[in-house]
Short mmCIF file of C-alpha atoms in Angstrom, two decimals:
data_model
loop_
_atom_site.label_atom_id
_atom_site.label_comp_id
_atom_site.label_asym_id
_atom_site.label_seq_id
_atom_site.Cartn_x
_atom_site.Cartn_y
_atom_site.Cartn_z
CA MET A 1 -1.45 -13.50 -12.96
CA GLN A 2 0.46 -11.03 -10.80
CA LEU A 3 1.62 -11.35 -7.19
CA ILE A 4 1.58 -7.92 -5.58
CA GLY A 5 3.43 -6.94 -2.42
CA ILE A 6 1.89 -4.00 -0.56
CA LEU A 7 3.35 -1.88 2.25
CA SER A 8 3.05 1.58 3.72
CA ASP A 9 4.46 3.84 6.36
CA THR A 10 8.03 2.58 6.41
CA HIS A 11 9.23 6.02 7.67
CA SER A 12 12.78 5.26 6.36
CA CYS A 13 12.83 1.76 8.01
CA TRP A 14 14.22 -1.14 6.08
CA ASP A 15 13.66 -4.67 7.30
CA ASP A 16 15.37 -7.53 5.47
CA ARG A 17 12.12 -9.49 5.77
CA PHE A 18 10.59 -7.14 3.17
CA ALA A 19 12.88 -8.80 0.62
CA ILE A 20 12.09 -12.31 1.90
CA HIS A 21 8.31 -11.79 1.75
CA PHE A 22 8.31 -9.90 -1.58
CA LYS A 23 10.99 -11.90 -3.43
CA ASP A 24 8.46 -13.69 -5.61
CA CYS A 25 6.32 -10.60 -6.29
CA ASP A 26 5.76 -9.20 -9.75
CA GLN A 27 5.12 -5.74 -8.38
CA ILE A 28 5.51 -3.92 -5.09
CA TRP A 29 3.29 -1.03 -4.09
CA HIS A 30 4.22 1.48 -1.36
CA ALA A 31 1.28 3.51 -0.14
CA GLY A 32 3.31 6.52 1.11
CA ASP A 33 5.37 7.79 4.04
CA VAL A 34 8.37 6.17 2.44
CA GLY A 35 10.77 8.41 4.34
CA ASP A 36 14.08 7.89 2.60
CA MET A 37 14.56 7.04 -1.08
CA SER A 38 16.90 4.19 0.00
CA VAL A 39 13.78 2.16 0.90
CA ILE A 40 12.55 2.43 -2.72
CA GLU A 41 15.97 1.59 -4.09
CA ARG A 42 16.09 -1.57 -1.92
CA LEU A 43 12.57 -2.56 -2.91
CA ARG A 44 13.62 -2.18 -6.58
CA SER A 45 16.50 -4.59 -6.00
CA VAL A 46 13.86 -7.11 -4.87
CA CYS A 47 11.40 -6.46 -7.63
CA PRO A 48 11.93 -4.06 -10.59
CA VAL A 49 8.35 -2.86 -10.66
CA VAL A 50 7.82 -0.66 -7.69
CA ARG A 51 4.96 1.88 -7.58
CA ALA A 52 4.71 4.42 -4.81
CA VAL A 53 2.94 7.53 -3.76
CA ARG A 54 4.22 10.30 -1.54
CA GLY A 55 2.90 10.57 2.01
CA ASN A 56 2.59 13.51 4.42
CA ILE A 57 6.06 12.98 5.82
CA ASP A 58 7.78 12.60 2.43
CA SER A 59 9.83 15.46 1.12
CA GLY A 60 12.77 16.00 -1.15
CA HIS A 61 13.48 13.25 -3.68
CA VAL A 62 10.57 11.04 -2.66
CA ALA A 63 8.05 13.92 -3.03
CA ARG A 64 9.51 14.85 -6.43
CA GLU A 65 9.53 11.28 -7.77
CA PHE A 66 6.11 10.07 -6.72
CA PRO A 67 2.62 11.52 -7.13
CA GLU A 68 0.00 11.95 -4.40
CA VAL A 69 -2.33 9.57 -6.29
CA ASP A 70 -1.50 6.88 -8.79
CA SER A 71 -4.31 5.30 -10.89
CA PHE A 72 -3.36 2.36 -13.03
CA ALA A 73 -4.47 -1.13 -14.14
CA VAL A 74 -3.02 -4.49 -13.40
CA GLU A 75 -4.42 -7.19 -15.65
CA GLY A 76 -8.17 -6.52 -15.48
CA VAL A 77 -8.18 -4.64 -12.17
CA LYS A 78 -8.21 -0.86 -12.02
CA VAL A 79 -6.24 0.34 -8.98
CA TRP A 80 -6.22 3.64 -7.10
CA LEU A 81 -3.16 4.16 -4.84
CA THR A 82 -2.83 7.05 -2.36
CA HIS A 83 -1.55 7.71 1.07
CA ILE A 84 -4.36 9.53 2.91
CA GLY A 85 -7.58 7.86 1.77
CA GLY A 86 -9.63 6.87 4.81
CA TYR A 87 -11.87 3.85 4.45
CA PRO A 88 -15.46 2.95 3.32
CA GLY A 89 -17.92 5.06 5.23
CA ARG A 90 -15.12 7.45 6.35
CA TYR A 91 -13.17 8.51 3.30
CA ALA A 92 -10.79 11.53 3.61
CA PRO A 93 -12.21 14.78 2.28
CA GLY A 94 -12.56 14.64 -1.54
CA VAL A 95 -11.59 11.00 -1.85
CA ARG A 96 -15.06 9.58 -2.34
CA ARG A 97 -15.64 11.94 -5.21
CA MET A 98 -12.35 10.93 -6.82
CA LEU A 99 -13.19 7.23 -6.43
CA VAL A 100 -16.59 7.78 -8.02
CA GLU A 101 -14.88 9.41 -10.98
CA ALA A 102 -12.03 6.92 -11.30
CA ARG A 103 -14.15 3.73 -10.68
CA PRO A 104 -11.34 1.53 -9.37
CA LYS A 105 -11.92 -2.08 -8.24
CA LEU A 106 -9.05 -1.80 -5.74
CA MET A 107 -8.16 1.15 -3.52
CA VAL A 108 -4.89 1.00 -1.55
CA CYS A 109 -3.90 3.63 1.04
CA GLY A 110 -1.83 4.01 4.17
CA HIS A 111 -1.48 6.79 6.72
CA SER A 112 -3.53 5.43 9.57
CA HIS A 113 -0.96 2.68 10.48
CA ILE A 114 -4.05 0.48 10.99
CA LEU A 115 -4.29 -2.71 8.94
CA LYS A 116 -7.71 -2.73 7.37
CA VAL A 117 -9.14 -4.73 4.46
CA MET A 118 -12.87 -4.20 3.69
CA TYR A 119 -15.20 -4.19 0.79
CA ASP A 120 -17.07 -1.00 -0.19
CA HIS A 121 -20.40 -2.31 -1.46
CA GLU A 122 -21.59 1.18 -2.44
CA LEU A 123 -18.58 1.89 -4.71
CA ASP A 124 -17.97 -1.84 -5.55
CA LEU A 125 -14.29 -1.79 -4.63
CA LEU A 126 -11.89 -3.55 -2.29
CA HIS A 127 -10.20 -1.20 0.22
CA VAL A 128 -6.77 -2.26 1.48
CA ASN A 129 -4.61 -0.48 4.06
CA PRO A 130 -1.55 -2.62 4.76
CA GLY A 131 -0.92 -1.02 8.16
CA ALA A 132 2.54 0.25 8.86
CA ALA A 133 5.78 -1.59 8.00
CA GLY A 134 8.03 0.76 9.96
CA TYR A 135 8.69 1.44 13.63
CA HIS A 136 7.44 4.98 13.89
CA GLY A 137 3.80 5.50 14.83
CA TRP A 138 1.06 4.06 17.07
CA GLN A 139 0.74 0.60 15.43
CA LYS A 140 1.28 -2.35 17.77
CA GLU A 141 2.10 -4.79 15.01
CA ARG A 142 4.14 -4.14 11.84
CA THR A 143 2.42 -5.58 8.71
CA LEU A 144 2.73 -6.23 4.97
CA ILE A 145 0.23 -7.62 2.48
CA ARG A 146 0.53 -9.90 -0.55
CA LEU A 147 -2.29 -10.15 -3.01
CA VAL A 148 -2.82 -12.02 -6.25
CA ILE A 149 -4.48 -10.29 -9.24
CA ASP A 150 -5.55 -12.85 -11.75
CA GLY A 151 -7.35 -11.33 -14.78
CA ASP A 152 -10.14 -9.28 -13.22
CA THR A 153 -10.05 -11.23 -9.95
CA MET A 154 -8.32 -10.35 -6.71
CA ARG A 155 -7.58 -13.37 -4.49
CA ASP A 156 -5.33 -14.96 -1.94
CA LEU A 157 -4.85 -11.77 0.15
CA GLU A 158 -2.32 -12.57 2.84
CA VAL A 159 -1.45 -10.45 5.90
CA ILE A 160 2.16 -10.83 6.96
CA GLU A 161 2.95 -9.91 10.54
CA LEU A 162 6.50 -8.70 11.15
CA GLY A 163 6.22 -8.57 14.95
CA LYS A 164 5.29 -6.29 17.76
CA VAL A 165 6.62 -2.68 17.83
CA LYS A 166 8.81 -2.25 20.94
CA ILE A 167 7.93 0.96 22.82
#
């Protein structure tokens, strides 16, 4: 069994509550727009296993260290992690084809700053966008997600609200 912490779109923002909510996680996944590498370093101090992909605002060290897409397995669940992915029925150009080829059971993406969890019945996968954890963007609420992967089962998905974004 693995407890996974999921976030996206930090845009260089660190919030000490990331560490509080992810302290018991076995892995943390960042779905892009990290901003500054210090966010990753701080996440690694909370949990040694941190996976991330680069987003459209990431450059320099972040862009060199992380791929655009990361495909991997956790226990019995194949995962496909990217930044710009869209969602079931409205995938970004080329994404649906890549999902058909990769056959993941879990797709995680960011970019939209919109928290969205939905099942794609056609591709038989769970789509997760954790929303945005940072302050930059159009989101009204900053969010994180925790999810348990137990064998080939995903369960106990929890949305964590960090509060309203002050404009």
